[in-house]
Amino acid sequence: MHMRSRLALISLTMVVLPGFSGGCGVMSLQKEVDWYKQQLSSSESDRHRLELELAQSEGSQKGWSDRTSDLRGELDRAEQELLALRAQQESRDLEPVDIQPVSGTFPGDPEDFAGIEGVQATRGENDEIRLTLDQQILFAAGSVSIRKSGAETLGRIADVIGRSYPGRELRVEGHTDNAPPEKVKALYPTNWELSTARACVVLRALIDTGKVDARRAAAIGYADQHPVAENTTDAGRHQNRRVEVIVRGR
């Protein structure tokens, strides 16, 4: 508004004072008028440009606002679905589980292991099954390396356990007679070390078949502390040198 008032004043001066100004005065005023016109045109262009930018900015802002609203809606829906899924999962966790007996006889039958060479199966306390393995089939005298015949026997035992007693706890016990382990004394100073080593080797062989759950298995050595016969005769010492596999009851 100020600029237009200035232009009007200049134009009036040009009309009212033509005789007093002379030629130079008219030209000077004309230049000033032209300059103001140029400034006015430039200002109008700037105003028009700013109006366009403002309109574009407002349109872009509306687009971002709409997108933000859409994303918030999608987030709310996802949270509701998550809450519903969690509620369903909690409901399932609270449902009673119908546990079916494992395949094969239950709680356990020593006859499942009948016919396996070198194995004597008996029923123990709490429905456990105790397998007594002839040590001569498993190991040579003073050795902890399983013989081929012993590996075959352990493979058949593992087949029965995996088929008829999956998930049962398993314990392998090593036993010796009361004679010190002279042949392997450098590695196994006493029968404690020897009996424990043999129990661990047998357990590892059973686990390696893939039929025995390592998470539910253990090995222990009892040396000569749990004899089943007198150590005064060869026959008695032979019975005491043994490995026992106990399949725990449920």
Short mmCIF file of C-alpha atoms in Angstrom, two decimals:
data_model
loop_
_atom_site.label_atom_id
_atom_site.label_comp_id
_atom_site.label_asym_id
_atom_site.label_seq_id
_atom_site.Cartn_x
_atom_site.Cartn_y
_atom_site.Cartn_z
CA MET A 1 0.00 0.00 0.00
CA HIS A 2 2.80 2.40 0.79
CA MET A 3 4.44 1.69 -2.57
CA ARG A 4 1.24 2.44 -4.52
CA SER A 5 0.79 5.79 -2.68
CA ARG A 6 4.32 6.68 -3.65
CA LEU A 7 3.63 5.92 -7.32
CA ALA A 8 0.46 8.03 -7.26
CA LEU A 9 2.33 10.98 -5.78
CA ILE A 10 5.03 10.73 -8.42
CA SER A 11 2.44 10.59 -11.24
CA LEU A 12 0.64 13.68 -9.85
CA THR A 13 3.88 15.59 -9.63
CA MET A 14 4.62 14.81 -13.27
CA VAL A 15 1.22 16.17 -14.30
CA VAL A 16 1.17 19.27 -12.08
CA LEU A 17 4.76 20.45 -12.54
CA PRO A 18 5.63 19.87 -16.19
CA GLY A 19 6.49 23.52 -16.77
CA PHE A 20 8.68 23.88 -13.72
CA SER A 21 10.72 20.69 -14.04
CA GLY A 22 12.04 20.90 -17.46
CA GLY A 23 13.23 18.00 -19.59
CA CYS A 24 15.80 16.63 -17.11
CA GLY A 25 13.31 16.62 -14.29
CA VAL A 26 10.78 14.64 -16.30
CA MET A 27 13.33 12.03 -17.26
CA SER A 28 14.48 11.67 -13.65
CA LEU A 29 10.96 11.20 -12.40
CA GLN A 30 10.21 8.74 -15.19
CA LYS A 31 13.20 6.60 -14.16
CA GLU A 32 12.03 6.65 -10.58
CA VAL A 33 8.54 5.63 -11.67
CA ASP A 34 9.95 2.80 -13.79
CA TRP A 35 12.07 1.60 -10.88
CA TYR A 36 9.07 1.51 -8.56
CA LYS A 37 7.04 -0.29 -11.18
CA GLN A 38 9.81 -2.88 -11.49
CA GLN A 39 9.92 -3.32 -7.71
CA LEU A 40 6.15 -3.64 -7.61
CA SER A 41 6.22 -6.31 -10.34
CA SER A 42 8.97 -8.20 -8.52
CA SER A 43 7.02 -8.05 -5.27
CA GLU A 44 3.90 -9.33 -6.99
CA SER A 45 5.92 -12.24 -8.43
CA ASP A 46 7.35 -13.07 -5.01
CA ARG A 47 3.87 -12.96 -3.47
CA HIS A 48 2.52 -15.31 -6.13
CA ARG A 49 5.44 -17.71 -5.66
CA LEU A 50 5.00 -17.75 -1.89
CA GLU A 51 1.28 -18.38 -2.24
CA LEU A 52 2.02 -21.43 -4.45
CA GLU A 53 4.62 -22.77 -2.02
CA LEU A 54 2.23 -22.29 0.87
CA ALA A 55 -0.51 -24.19 -0.99
CA GLN A 56 1.90 -27.02 -1.83
CA SER A 57 3.13 -27.17 1.76
CA GLU A 58 -0.41 -27.33 3.11
CA GLY A 59 -1.25 -30.12 0.65
CA SER A 60 1.87 -32.08 1.59
CA GLN A 61 1.14 -31.62 5.28
CA LYS A 62 -2.37 -32.98 4.77
CA GLY A 63 -0.92 -36.02 2.97
CA TRP A 64 1.48 -36.74 5.81
CA SER A 65 -1.31 -36.26 8.33
CA ASP A 66 -3.53 -38.73 6.50
CA ARG A 67 -0.70 -41.30 6.25
CA THR A 68 0.07 -40.92 9.94
CA SER A 69 -3.58 -41.53 10.75
CA ASP A 70 -3.59 -44.67 8.57
CA LEU A 71 -0.47 -46.04 10.25
CA ARG A 72 -1.92 -45.44 13.69
CA GLY A 73 -5.02 -47.34 12.67
CA GLU A 74 -2.94 -50.27 11.39
CA LEU A 75 -0.90 -50.28 14.62
CA ASP A 76 -4.07 -50.38 16.72
CA ARG A 77 -5.40 -53.33 14.71
CA ALA A 78 -2.08 -55.21 15.05
CA GLU A 79 -2.06 -54.65 18.82
CA GLN A 80 -5.62 -55.96 19.10
CA GLU A 81 -4.70 -59.09 17.10
CA LEU A 82 -1.64 -59.64 19.31
CA LEU A 83 -3.74 -59.39 22.47
CA ALA A 84 -6.24 -61.87 21.02
CA LEU A 85 -3.48 -64.35 20.11
CA ARG A 86 -1.95 -64.08 23.59
CA ALA A 87 -5.33 -64.74 25.16
CA GLN A 88 -5.80 -67.83 22.96
CA GLN A 89 -2.32 -69.10 23.88
CA GLU A 90 -2.96 -68.61 27.59
CA SER A 91 -6.26 -70.45 27.23
CA ARG A 92 -4.51 -73.39 25.54
CA ASP A 93 -1.82 -73.48 28.23
CA LEU A 94 -4.51 -73.86 30.87
CA GLU A 95 -6.24 -76.74 29.09
CA PRO A 96 -5.61 -80.16 30.67
CA VAL A 97 -3.20 -82.31 28.69
CA ASP A 98 -4.26 -85.84 27.94
CA ILE A 99 -1.08 -87.88 28.38
CA GLN A 100 -1.28 -91.24 26.67
CA PRO A 101 0.83 -94.16 27.82
CA VAL A 102 3.91 -94.81 25.73
CA SER A 103 3.83 -97.65 23.26
CA GLY A 104 4.72 -101.10 24.55
CA THR A 105 3.93 -102.59 27.93
CA PHE A 106 3.37 -100.27 30.86
CA PRO A 107 4.77 -99.64 33.47
CA GLY A 108 7.46 -101.90 32.05
CA ASP A 109 8.16 -105.53 31.34
CA PRO A 110 11.59 -107.20 31.57
CA GLU A 111 10.44 -109.52 28.80
CA ASP A 112 10.84 -106.61 26.37
CA PHE A 113 14.60 -107.25 26.59
CA ALA A 114 14.41 -111.03 26.33
CA GLY A 115 16.69 -112.63 23.76
CA ILE A 116 19.40 -109.93 23.86
CA GLU A 117 22.75 -111.68 24.33
CA GLY A 118 24.48 -111.07 27.65
CA VAL A 119 21.53 -109.21 29.22
CA GLN A 120 19.60 -110.26 32.30
CA ALA A 121 16.48 -108.12 32.84
CA THR A 122 14.65 -107.93 36.18
CA ARG A 123 12.03 -105.65 37.67
CA GLY A 124 13.24 -103.40 40.48
CA GLU A 125 11.64 -100.96 42.86
CA ASN A 126 9.17 -98.32 41.65
CA ASP A 127 8.56 -100.22 38.39
CA GLU A 128 12.13 -99.71 37.19
CA ILE A 129 13.76 -102.29 34.94
CA ARG A 130 17.31 -103.32 35.75
CA LEU A 131 19.45 -104.73 32.95
CA THR A 132 22.59 -106.54 34.10
CA LEU A 133 25.16 -106.77 31.32
CA ASP A 134 27.84 -109.43 31.24
CA GLN A 135 31.10 -107.51 31.37
CA GLN A 136 32.92 -110.10 29.25
CA ILE A 137 30.64 -109.21 26.33
CA LEU A 138 31.30 -105.49 26.82
CA PHE A 139 35.00 -105.25 27.71
CA ALA A 140 38.24 -107.15 27.69
CA ALA A 141 39.96 -107.51 31.08
CA GLY A 142 41.11 -104.10 32.38
CA SER A 143 39.84 -102.32 29.23
CA VAL A 144 37.28 -99.57 28.70
CA SER A 145 36.93 -100.10 24.94
CA ILE A 146 33.65 -101.75 23.98
CA ARG A 147 33.96 -104.94 22.00
CA LYS A 148 32.03 -105.49 18.78
CA SER A 149 29.72 -107.94 20.54
CA GLY A 150 29.13 -105.36 23.24
CA ALA A 151 28.27 -102.67 20.70
CA GLU A 152 25.67 -104.96 19.12
CA THR A 153 24.14 -105.69 22.53
CA LEU A 154 23.94 -102.00 23.42
CA GLY A 155 22.39 -101.23 20.04
CA ARG A 156 19.58 -103.73 20.66
CA ILE A 157 19.01 -102.34 24.16
CA ALA A 158 18.76 -98.82 22.77
CA ASP A 159 16.24 -99.99 20.15
CA VAL A 160 13.94 -101.34 22.86
CA ILE A 161 14.31 -98.23 25.02
CA GLY A 162 13.60 -95.91 22.12
CA ARG A 163 10.60 -97.94 20.97
CA SER A 164 8.92 -98.91 24.25
CA TYR A 165 10.33 -96.49 26.87
CA PRO A 166 10.86 -93.09 25.27
CA GLY A 167 11.32 -90.26 27.74
CA ARG A 168 12.23 -92.54 30.65
CA GLU A 169 15.16 -91.59 32.84
CA LEU A 170 18.19 -93.81 32.39
CA ARG A 171 21.08 -94.56 34.75
CA VAL A 172 24.17 -96.61 33.93
CA GLU A 173 26.10 -98.10 36.86
CA GLY A 174 29.62 -99.50 36.73
CA HIS A 175 30.66 -102.25 39.22
CA THR A 176 33.89 -104.17 39.81
CA ASP A 177 35.19 -106.94 42.03
CA ASN A 178 37.58 -106.10 44.89
CA ALA A 179 40.79 -106.75 42.93
CA PRO A 180 42.76 -103.57 42.16
CA PRO A 181 43.04 -102.67 38.44
CA GLU A 182 46.73 -103.54 38.08
CA LYS A 183 46.72 -103.70 34.23
CA VAL A 184 45.42 -100.14 33.83
CA LYS A 185 46.64 -98.60 37.07
CA ALA A 186 48.37 -95.74 35.25
CA LEU A 187 45.04 -94.55 33.85
CA TYR A 188 42.69 -95.82 36.55
CA PRO A 189 44.43 -95.90 39.94
CA THR A 190 41.45 -97.52 41.71
CA ASN A 191 38.24 -99.34 40.90
CA TRP A 192 36.37 -96.10 41.39
CA GLU A 193 37.90 -94.57 38.28
CA LEU A 194 37.61 -97.83 36.32
CA SER A 195 33.95 -98.45 37.15
CA THR A 196 33.02 -94.84 36.42
CA ALA A 197 34.87 -94.86 33.09
CA ARG A 198 33.10 -98.03 31.97
CA ALA A 199 29.70 -96.65 32.95
CA CYS A 200 30.37 -93.45 30.97
CA VAL A 201 31.52 -95.39 27.89
CA VAL A 202 28.38 -97.56 27.93
CA LEU A 203 26.13 -94.53 28.37
CA ARG A 204 27.82 -92.68 25.52
CA ALA A 205 27.35 -95.70 23.24
CA LEU A 206 23.62 -95.79 24.06
CA ILE A 207 23.24 -92.05 23.44
CA ASP A 208 25.15 -92.26 20.16
CA THR A 209 22.45 -94.56 18.76
CA GLY A 210 20.03 -91.62 18.83
CA LYS A 211 17.47 -93.69 20.74
CA VAL A 212 18.33 -92.45 24.25
CA ASP A 213 17.67 -88.89 25.48
CA ALA A 214 20.97 -87.52 26.82
CA ARG A 215 19.09 -84.94 28.91
CA ARG A 216 17.54 -87.74 30.98
CA ALA A 217 20.56 -89.98 31.39
CA ALA A 218 23.38 -90.34 33.91
CA ALA A 219 26.38 -92.57 34.62
CA ILE A 220 27.91 -93.51 37.97
CA GLY A 221 30.66 -95.80 39.23
CA TYR A 222 30.29 -97.87 42.42
CA ALA A 223 33.67 -99.70 42.33
CA ASP A 224 33.37 -102.85 44.51
CA GLN A 225 30.90 -101.35 47.01
CA HIS A 226 27.78 -103.15 45.75
CA PRO A 227 28.72 -106.79 45.19
CA VAL A 228 26.04 -109.33 44.22
CA ALA A 229 28.26 -112.30 45.14
CA GLU A 230 31.26 -113.17 47.29
CA ASN A 231 34.64 -111.97 46.04
CA THR A 232 36.31 -115.08 47.42
CA THR A 233 35.72 -117.20 44.30
CA ASP A 234 36.27 -116.68 40.57
CA ALA A 235 32.57 -117.20 39.91
CA GLY A 236 31.63 -114.60 42.51
CA ARG A 237 34.12 -112.03 41.21
CA HIS A 238 32.85 -112.64 37.69
CA GLN A 239 29.29 -111.74 38.79
CA ASN A 240 30.49 -108.62 40.53
CA ARG A 241 32.27 -107.32 37.43
CA ARG A 242 29.24 -105.93 35.63
CA VAL A 243 27.51 -102.90 34.15
CA GLU A 244 23.86 -102.28 34.93
CA VAL A 245 21.44 -100.17 32.93
CA ILE A 246 18.44 -99.00 34.93
CA VAL A 247 15.34 -97.83 33.06
CA ARG A 248 13.52 -95.75 35.62
CA GLY A 249 9.79 -96.19 36.21
CA ARG A 250 7.30 -93.34 35.86
#
